mmCIF file with all atom_site columns, C-alpha atoms in Angstrom:
data_model
loop_
_atom_site.group_PDB
_atom_site.id
_atom_site.type_symbol
_atom_site.label_atom_id
_atom_site.label_alt_id
_atom_site.label_comp_id
_atom_site.label_asym_id
_atom_site.label_entity_id
_atom_site.label_seq_id
_atom_site.pdbx_PDB_ins_code
_atom_site.Cartn_x
_atom_site.Cartn_y
_atom_site.Cartn_z
_atom_site.occupancy
_atom_site.B_iso_or_equiv
_atom_site.pdbx_formal_charge
_atom_site.auth_seq_id
_atom_site.auth_comp_id
_atom_site.auth_asym_id
_atom_site.auth_atom_id
_atom_site.pdbx_PDB_model_num
ATOM 1   C CA . MET A 1 1   ? -4.318  2.178   2.300   1.00 54.00 ? 70  MET A CA 1
ATOM 2   C CA . ALA A 1 2   ? -6.552  0.537   4.914   1.00 59.00 ? 71  ALA A CA 1
ATOM 3   C CA . ARG A 1 3   ? -4.591  -0.446  8.458   1.00 67.00 ? 72  ARG A CA 1
ATOM 4   C CA . ASN A 1 4   ? -6.336  -3.179  10.517  1.00 71.00 ? 73  ASN A CA 1
ATOM 5   C CA . VAL A 1 5   ? -4.546  -5.029  13.404  1.00 77.00 ? 74  VAL A CA 1
ATOM 6   C CA . ILE A 1 6   ? -4.377  -8.992  12.451  1.00 79.00 ? 75  ILE A CA 1
ATOM 7   C CA . ASP A 1 7   ? -3.517  -11.896 14.636  1.00 82.00 ? 76  ASP A CA 1
ATOM 8   C CA . VAL A 1 8   ? -0.444  -14.070 13.393  1.00 84.00 ? 77  VAL A CA 1
ATOM 9   C CA . SER A 1 9   ? 0.117   -17.522 15.448  1.00 85.00 ? 78  SER A CA 1
ATOM 10  C CA . VAL A 1 10  ? 1.560   -20.833 15.445  1.00 86.00 ? 79  VAL A CA 1
ATOM 11  C CA . SER A 1 11  ? -0.396  -23.563 16.966  1.00 81.00 ? 80  SER A CA 1
ATOM 12  C CA . ARG A 1 12  ? -0.538  -27.468 16.267  1.00 80.00 ? 81  ARG A CA 1
ATOM 13  C CA . ARG A 1 13  ? 2.131   -27.031 13.501  1.00 84.00 ? 82  ARG A CA 1
ATOM 14  C CA . VAL A 1 14  ? -0.220  -24.725 11.622  1.00 88.00 ? 83  VAL A CA 1
ATOM 15  C CA . LEU A 1 15  ? 0.690   -21.327 10.691  1.00 88.00 ? 84  LEU A CA 1
ATOM 16  C CA . TRP A 1 16  ? -2.787  -18.897 11.384  1.00 87.00 ? 85  TRP A CA 1
ATOM 17  C CA . ILE A 1 17  ? -2.547  -15.491 9.570   1.00 86.00 ? 86  ILE A CA 1
ATOM 18  C CA . GLY A 1 18  ? -6.051  -13.841 9.978   1.00 83.00 ? 87  GLY A CA 1
ATOM 19  C CA . GLY A 1 19  ? -8.173  -16.202 8.768   1.00 82.00 ? 88  GLY A CA 1
ATOM 20  C CA . ASP A 1 20  ? -5.543  -17.821 6.572   1.00 83.00 ? 89  ASP A CA 1
ATOM 21  C CA . ALA A 1 21  ? -4.118  -21.158 7.761   1.00 85.00 ? 90  ALA A CA 1
ATOM 22  C CA . TYR A 1 22  ? -0.739  -22.265 6.406   1.00 86.00 ? 91  TYR A CA 1
ATOM 23  C CA . PRO A 1 23  ? 0.665   -25.844 7.474   1.00 87.00 ? 92  PRO A CA 1
ATOM 24  C CA . LEU A 1 24  ? 4.292   -25.203 8.516   1.00 86.00 ? 93  LEU A CA 1
ATOM 25  C CA . GLN A 1 25  ? 5.333   -28.594 6.843   1.00 86.00 ? 94  GLN A CA 1
ATOM 26  C CA . HIS A 1 26  ? 4.543   -26.815 3.475   1.00 86.00 ? 95  HIS A CA 1
ATOM 27  C CA . ILE A 1 27  ? 6.274   -23.891 4.182   1.00 87.00 ? 96  ILE A CA 1
ATOM 28  C CA . ALA A 1 28  ? 9.299   -23.613 2.036   1.00 87.00 ? 97  ALA A CA 1
ATOM 29  C CA . ARG A 1 29  ? 9.933   -20.237 2.705   1.00 89.00 ? 98  ARG A CA 1
ATOM 30  C CA . ALA A 1 30  ? 9.474   -17.048 4.521   1.00 90.00 ? 99  ALA A CA 1
ATOM 31  C CA . ARG A 1 31  ? 10.733  -13.951 2.985   1.00 92.00 ? 100 ARG A CA 1
ATOM 32  C CA . GLN A 1 32  ? 10.399  -9.732  3.363   1.00 92.00 ? 101 GLN A CA 1
ATOM 33  C CA . LEU A 1 33  ? 10.222  -8.002  0.589   1.00 89.00 ? 102 LEU A CA 1
ATOM 34  C CA . VAL A 1 34  ? 10.213  -4.256  0.463   1.00 90.00 ? 103 VAL A CA 1
ATOM 35  C CA . TRP A 1 35  ? 8.123   -1.622  -1.518  1.00 87.00 ? 104 TRP A CA 1
ATOM 36  C CA . TRP A 1 36  ? 9.933   1.773   -1.621  1.00 88.00 ? 105 TRP A CA 1
ATOM 37  C CA . PRO A 1 37  ? 8.276   4.636   -2.908  1.00 86.00 ? 106 PRO A CA 1
ATOM 38  C CA . PRO A 1 38  ? 8.931   6.840   -5.978  1.00 84.00 ? 107 PRO A CA 1
ATOM 39  C CA . LYS A 1 39  ? 11.804  8.504   -5.725  1.00 88.00 ? 108 LYS A CA 1
ATOM 40  C CA . ARG A 1 40  ? 11.444  11.841  -4.228  1.00 89.00 ? 109 ARG A CA 1
ATOM 41  C CA . SER A 1 41  ? 12.999  14.324  -7.425  1.00 91.00 ? 110 SER A CA 1
ATOM 42  C CA . ARG A 1 42  ? 10.829  12.203  -9.700  1.00 92.00 ? 111 ARG A CA 1
ATOM 43  C CA . THR A 1 43  ? 7.838   13.123  -7.968  1.00 92.00 ? 112 THR A CA 1
ATOM 44  C CA . ILE A 1 44  ? 8.500   16.674  -7.363  1.00 94.00 ? 113 ILE A CA 1
ATOM 45  C CA . ILE A 1 45  ? 9.573   16.812  -11.885 1.00 95.00 ? 114 ILE A CA 1
ATOM 46  C CA . ARG A 1 46  ? 6.197   15.400  -11.856 1.00 95.00 ? 115 ARG A CA 1
ATOM 47  C CA . PHE A 1 47  ? 4.425   18.009  -10.205 1.00 95.00 ? 116 PHE A CA 1
ATOM 48  C CA . VAL A 1 48  ? 6.715   20.536  -11.963 1.00 96.00 ? 117 VAL A CA 1
ATOM 49  C CA . ARG A 1 49  ? 4.967   19.338  -15.081 1.00 96.00 ? 118 ARG A CA 1
ATOM 50  C CA . GLN A 1 50  ? 1.601   19.155  -14.112 1.00 96.00 ? 119 GLN A CA 1
ATOM 51  C CA . ALA A 1 51  ? 2.020   22.558  -12.724 1.00 95.00 ? 120 ALA A CA 1
ATOM 52  C CA . VAL A 1 52  ? 3.212   24.015  -16.392 1.00 96.00 ? 121 VAL A CA 1
ATOM 53  C CA . GLY A 1 53  ? 0.771   22.222  -17.859 1.00 96.00 ? 122 GLY A CA 1
ATOM 54  C CA . LEU A 1 54  ? -2.043  23.605  -15.694 1.00 95.00 ? 123 LEU A CA 1
ATOM 55  C CA . LEU A 1 55  ? -0.930  27.376  -16.532 1.00 94.00 ? 124 LEU A CA 1
ATOM 56  C CA . PHE A 1 56  ? -0.592  26.766  -19.921 1.00 94.00 ? 125 PHE A CA 1
ATOM 57  C CA . ALA A 1 57  ? -3.891  25.197  -20.103 1.00 92.00 ? 126 ALA A CA 1
ATOM 58  C CA . VAL A 1 58  ? -5.619  28.090  -18.065 1.00 90.00 ? 127 VAL A CA 1
ATOM 59  C CA . SER A 1 59  ? -3.729  30.647  -19.868 1.00 89.00 ? 128 SER A CA 1
ATOM 60  C CA . PHE A 1 60  ? -5.388  29.473  -22.813 1.00 88.00 ? 129 PHE A CA 1
ATOM 61  C CA . LEU A 1 61  ? -8.397  29.353  -21.525 1.00 84.00 ? 130 LEU A CA 1
ATOM 62  C CA . SER A 1 62  ? -8.022  32.717  -19.992 1.00 85.00 ? 131 SER A CA 1
ATOM 63  C CA . ALA A 1 63  ? -7.348  33.870  -23.692 1.00 83.00 ? 132 ALA A CA 1
ATOM 64  C CA . VAL A 1 64  ? -10.659 32.817  -24.851 1.00 80.00 ? 133 VAL A CA 1
ATOM 65  C CA . THR A 1 65  ? -12.786 34.216  -22.384 1.00 77.00 ? 134 THR A CA 1
ATOM 66  C CA . ARG A 1 66  ? -11.494 37.408  -22.270 1.00 75.00 ? 135 ARG A CA 1
ATOM 67  C CA . ASN A 1 67  ? -13.080 38.670  -24.994 1.00 69.00 ? 136 ASN A CA 1
ATOM 68  C CA . GLY A 1 68  ? -16.401 38.023  -22.963 1.00 61.00 ? 137 GLY A CA 1
ATOM 69  C CA . ALA A 1 69  ? -17.445 41.211  -20.647 1.00 55.00 ? 138 ALA A CA 1
ATOM 70  C CA . ASP A 1 70  ? -18.782 38.652  -18.192 1.00 71.00 ? 139 ASP A CA 1
ATOM 71  C CA . ALA A 1 71  ? -17.176 38.710  -14.801 1.00 67.00 ? 140 ALA A CA 1
ATOM 72  C CA . THR A 1 72  ? -17.654 35.456  -13.999 1.00 69.00 ? 141 THR A CA 1
ATOM 73  C CA . GLN A 1 73  ? -16.263 34.549  -17.177 1.00 71.00 ? 142 GLN A CA 1
ATOM 74  C CA . ALA A 1 74  ? -12.837 36.739  -16.634 1.00 71.00 ? 143 ALA A CA 1
ATOM 75  C CA . ALA A 1 75  ? -12.521 34.721  -12.835 1.00 79.00 ? 144 ALA A CA 1
ATOM 76  C CA . LEU A 1 76  ? -13.452 30.794  -14.158 1.00 81.00 ? 145 LEU A CA 1
ATOM 77  C CA . PRO A 1 77  ? -9.039  30.890  -14.705 1.00 84.00 ? 146 PRO A CA 1
ATOM 78  C CA . SER A 1 78  ? -8.226  32.186  -11.672 1.00 86.00 ? 147 SER A CA 1
ATOM 79  C CA . VAL A 1 79  ? -10.449 29.131  -9.885  1.00 89.00 ? 148 VAL A CA 1
ATOM 80  C CA . LEU A 1 80  ? -9.648  26.594  -12.073 1.00 89.00 ? 149 LEU A CA 1
ATOM 81  C CA . LEU A 1 81  ? -5.593  27.821  -11.390 1.00 91.00 ? 150 LEU A CA 1
ATOM 82  C CA . LEU A 1 82  ? -5.713  27.542  -7.444  1.00 94.00 ? 151 LEU A CA 1
ATOM 83  C CA . ALA A 1 83  ? -8.180  24.572  -7.634  1.00 95.00 ? 152 ALA A CA 1
ATOM 84  C CA . GLY A 1 84  ? -5.594  22.355  -10.230 1.00 94.00 ? 153 GLY A CA 1
ATOM 85  C CA . LEU A 1 85  ? -2.691  23.822  -7.563  1.00 95.00 ? 154 LEU A CA 1
ATOM 86  C CA . ALA A 1 86  ? -4.429  23.124  -4.615  1.00 96.00 ? 155 ALA A CA 1
ATOM 87  C CA . PHE A 1 87  ? -5.159  19.198  -6.194  1.00 96.00 ? 156 PHE A CA 1
ATOM 88  C CA . PHE A 1 88  ? -1.444  18.850  -7.560  1.00 96.00 ? 157 PHE A CA 1
ATOM 89  C CA . GLY A 1 89  ? -0.239  20.094  -4.031  1.00 96.00 ? 158 GLY A CA 1
ATOM 90  C CA . TYR A 1 90  ? -2.098  17.884  -2.058  1.00 96.00 ? 159 TYR A CA 1
ATOM 91  C CA . ARG A 1 91  ? -0.827  15.085  -3.910  1.00 94.00 ? 160 ARG A CA 1
ATOM 92  C CA . LEU A 1 92  ? 2.864   16.078  -3.967  1.00 94.00 ? 161 LEU A CA 1
ATOM 93  C CA . VAL A 1 93  ? 2.250   15.949  -0.004  1.00 94.00 ? 162 VAL A CA 1
ATOM 94  C CA . VAL A 1 94  ? 0.948   12.538  0.329   1.00 92.00 ? 163 VAL A CA 1
ATOM 95  C CA . LYS A 1 95  ? 3.362   11.097  -2.413  1.00 91.00 ? 164 LYS A CA 1
ATOM 96  C CA . LEU A 1 96  ? 6.508   12.583  -0.663  1.00 92.00 ? 165 LEU A CA 1
ATOM 97  C CA . ARG A 1 97  ? 5.084   11.169  2.885   1.00 90.00 ? 166 ARG A CA 1
ATOM 98  C CA . GLN A 1 98  ? 5.000   8.064   2.054   1.00 88.00 ? 167 GLN A CA 1
ATOM 99  C CA . LYS A 1 99  ? 7.294   5.249   3.805   1.00 89.00 ? 168 LYS A CA 1
ATOM 100 C CA . PRO A 1 100 ? 8.612   1.972   2.838   1.00 90.00 ? 169 PRO A CA 1
ATOM 101 C CA . VAL A 1 101 ? 6.149   -1.165  3.481   1.00 88.00 ? 170 VAL A CA 1
ATOM 102 C CA . TYR A 1 102 ? 7.796   -4.312  4.195   1.00 91.00 ? 171 TYR A CA 1
ATOM 103 C CA . LYS A 1 103 ? 5.998   -7.316  3.246   1.00 90.00 ? 172 LYS A CA 1
ATOM 104 C CA . LEU A 1 104 ? 5.896   -11.014 4.814   1.00 89.00 ? 173 LEU A CA 1
ATOM 105 C CA . VAL A 1 105 ? 6.091   -13.284 2.002   1.00 90.00 ? 174 VAL A CA 1
ATOM 106 C CA . ILE A 1 106 ? 5.336   -16.958 2.575   1.00 90.00 ? 175 ILE A CA 1
ATOM 107 C CA . GLU A 1 107 ? 6.290   -19.508 -0.378  1.00 90.00 ? 176 GLU A CA 1
ATOM 108 C CA . THR A 1 108 ? 4.623   -22.921 -0.844  1.00 85.00 ? 177 THR A CA 1
ATOM 109 C CA . SER A 1 109 ? 5.159   -25.824 -3.369  1.00 81.00 ? 178 SER A CA 1
ATOM 110 C CA . ASN A 1 110 ? 2.312   -24.239 -4.582  1.00 81.00 ? 179 ASN A CA 1
ATOM 111 C CA . ALA A 1 111 ? 2.633   -20.622 -4.862  1.00 82.00 ? 180 ALA A CA 1
ATOM 112 C CA . ALA A 1 112 ? 4.236   -17.237 -3.050  1.00 85.00 ? 181 ALA A CA 1
ATOM 113 C CA . THR A 1 113 ? 1.932   -15.345 -0.927  1.00 83.00 ? 182 THR A CA 1
ATOM 114 C CA . THR A 1 114 ? 1.848   -11.793 0.523   1.00 82.00 ? 183 THR A CA 1
ATOM 115 C CA . ALA A 1 115 ? 0.577   -12.556 4.322   1.00 83.00 ? 184 ALA A CA 1
ATOM 116 C CA . VAL A 1 116 ? 1.317   -9.655  6.244   1.00 86.00 ? 185 VAL A CA 1
ATOM 117 C CA . THR A 1 117 ? 2.354   -5.908  4.837   1.00 86.00 ? 186 THR A CA 1
ATOM 118 C CA . SER A 1 118 ? 3.299   -3.756  7.768   1.00 87.00 ? 187 SER A CA 1
ATOM 119 C CA . HIS A 1 119 ? 5.538   -0.125  7.878   1.00 87.00 ? 188 HIS A CA 1
ATOM 120 C CA . ASN A 1 120 ? 7.781   -1.307  10.471  1.00 87.00 ? 189 ASN A CA 1
ATOM 121 C CA . SER A 1 121 ? 10.427  -3.503  9.474   1.00 90.00 ? 190 SER A CA 1
ATOM 122 C CA . ARG A 1 122 ? 11.937  -5.182  12.478  1.00 91.00 ? 191 ARG A CA 1
ATOM 123 C CA . GLN A 1 123 ? 8.143   -6.504  13.222  1.00 89.00 ? 192 GLN A CA 1
ATOM 124 C CA . ILE A 1 124 ? 8.289   -8.449  10.151  1.00 90.00 ? 193 ILE A CA 1
ATOM 125 C CA . SER A 1 125 ? 11.614  -9.517  10.401  1.00 91.00 ? 194 SER A CA 1
ATOM 126 C CA . ASP A 1 126 ? 10.954  -10.544 14.113  1.00 90.00 ? 195 ASP A CA 1
ATOM 127 C CA . LEU A 1 127 ? 7.706   -13.201 12.825  1.00 89.00 ? 196 LEU A CA 1
ATOM 128 C CA . ILE A 1 128 ? 9.868   -14.412 9.940   1.00 91.00 ? 197 ILE A CA 1
ATOM 129 C CA . GLN A 1 129 ? 12.159  -15.460 12.926  1.00 91.00 ? 198 GLN A CA 1
ATOM 130 C CA . MET A 1 130 ? 9.501   -16.771 15.073  1.00 89.00 ? 199 MET A CA 1
ATOM 131 C CA . ILE A 1 131 ? 8.021   -18.898 11.832  1.00 89.00 ? 200 ILE A CA 1
ATOM 132 C CA . MET A 1 132 ? 11.224  -20.365 11.098  1.00 89.00 ? 201 MET A CA 1
ATOM 133 C CA . GLU A 1 133 ? 12.131  -21.428 14.564  1.00 88.00 ? 202 GLU A CA 1
ATOM 134 C CA . ALA A 1 134 ? 8.491   -23.092 14.850  1.00 88.00 ? 203 ALA A CA 1
ATOM 135 C CA . ILE A 1 135 ? 9.169   -25.363 11.907  1.00 87.00 ? 204 ILE A CA 1
ATOM 136 C CA . ASP A 1 136 ? 12.406  -26.591 13.316  1.00 87.00 ? 205 ASP A CA 1
ATOM 137 C CA . ASN A 1 137 ? 10.591  -27.266 16.522  1.00 86.00 ? 206 ASN A CA 1
ATOM 138 C CA . PRO A 1 138 ? 7.151   -29.019 16.323  1.00 78.00 ? 207 PRO A CA 1
ATOM 139 C CA . GLN A 1 139 ? 6.478   -27.805 20.288  1.00 84.00 ? 208 GLN A CA 1
ATOM 140 C CA . ALA A 1 140 ? 6.692   -24.142 19.377  1.00 83.00 ? 209 ALA A CA 1
ATOM 141 C CA . GLU A 1 141 ? 3.539   -21.848 19.731  1.00 86.00 ? 210 GLU A CA 1
ATOM 142 C CA . PHE A 1 142 ? 3.428   -18.315 19.486  1.00 86.00 ? 211 PHE A CA 1
ATOM 143 C CA . ALA A 1 143 ? 1.027   -15.478 19.015  1.00 85.00 ? 212 ALA A CA 1
ATOM 144 C CA . PHE A 1 144 ? 1.769   -12.024 17.795  1.00 80.00 ? 213 PHE A CA 1
ATOM 145 C CA . GLN A 1 145 ? -0.497  -8.851  16.377  1.00 82.00 ? 214 GLN A CA 1
ATOM 146 C CA . VAL A 1 146 ? 0.731   -7.050  13.092  1.00 80.00 ? 215 VAL A CA 1
ATOM 147 C CA . GLU A 1 147 ? -0.693  -3.905  12.217  1.00 77.00 ? 216 GLU A CA 1
ATOM 148 C CA . ASN A 1 148 ? -1.398  -5.158  8.491   1.00 74.00 ? 217 ASN A CA 1
ATOM 149 C CA . LEU A 1 149 ? -1.730  -2.655  5.767   1.00 68.00 ? 218 LEU A CA 1
ATOM 150 C CA . HIS A 1 150 ? -4.073  -3.366  2.877   1.00 59.00 ? 219 HIS A CA 1
ATOM 151 C CA . ILE A 1 151 ? -2.490  -1.574  -0.259  1.00 57.00 ? 220 ILE A CA 1
ATOM 152 C CA . GLY A 1 152 ? -4.692  -1.370  -3.401  1.00 52.00 ? 221 GLY A CA 1
ATOM 153 C CA . ASP A 1 153 ? -8.380  -2.822  -4.330  1.00 51.00 ? 222 ASP A CA 1
ATOM 154 C CA . LYS A 1 154 ? -10.085 -5.680  -2.442  1.00 52.00 ? 223 LYS A CA 1
ATOM 155 C CA . ILE A 1 155 ? -11.335 -8.629  -4.024  1.00 52.00 ? 224 ILE A CA 1
ATOM 156 C CA . THR A 1 156 ? -13.835 -11.140 -2.749  1.00 53.00 ? 225 THR A CA 1
ATOM 157 C CA . GLN A 1 157 ? -15.082 -13.287 -5.022  1.00 54.00 ? 226 GLN A CA 1
ATOM 158 C CA . TYR A 1 158 ? -15.773 -16.584 -3.250  1.00 57.00 ? 227 TYR A CA 1
ATOM 159 C CA . GLY A 1 159 ? -17.965 -18.056 -0.718  1.00 59.00 ? 228 GLY A CA 1
ATOM 160 C CA . ASP A 1 160 ? -21.217 -16.523 0.284   1.00 62.00 ? 229 ASP A CA 1
ATOM 161 C CA . HIS A 1 161 ? -19.467 -12.910 1.623   1.00 59.00 ? 230 HIS A CA 1
ATOM 162 C CA . ASN A 1 162 ? -19.080 -11.760 -2.014  1.00 58.00 ? 231 ASN A CA 1
ATOM 163 C CA . THR A 1 163 ? -18.903 -8.605  -2.501  1.00 59.00 ? 232 THR A CA 1
ATOM 164 C CA . GLY A 1 164 ? -16.843 -8.170  -5.555  1.00 58.00 ? 233 GLY A CA 1
ATOM 165 C CA . LYS A 1 165 ? -14.514 -5.372  -6.340  1.00 52.00 ? 234 LYS A CA 1
ATOM 166 C CA . ARG A 1 166 ? -14.462 -2.783  -3.409  1.00 53.00 ? 235 ARG A CA 1
ATOM 167 C CA . VAL A 1 167 ? -11.688 -0.170  -4.605  1.00 53.00 ? 236 VAL A CA 1
ATOM 168 C CA . GLY A 1 168 ? -9.371  1.607   -2.963  1.00 50.00 ? 237 GLY A CA 1
ATOM 169 C CA . LEU A 1 169 ? -9.999  -0.154  0.775   1.00 46.00 ? 238 LEU A CA 1
#
């Protein structure tokens, strides 16, 4: 999940979010959606299943390599067990520390677009309030900075800045 600060502003009846422009008269609705991380119980159960599967695989590997007289072959299952448990433990901690992600969704007559994502619910709801006030008031102008989260892959396939798919950015 990449973090960056994005500028949000309204000037001359246009909503600017980063480099994207949304004419205010074409916005049908702005709303907040919430992505909740997986439940803790499911995450812990998955970790236990992975650890038990790893134990079975390592015990099978240990039984196969036990007949060998080489000391490095005998130590291999223990090393694999420790490495696997460390990897699964790290993934468990990362998943348990995930926070909900709040999304600002701009709906136009054409489509709905997730414009901004953040861990701060209050920031997104304040932004929605400002957008709705700007739609009602033609003289309204504001500027706002949001710590935007980018989740998943980044795909840029148009213009002269074509990078294709960049995984995990």
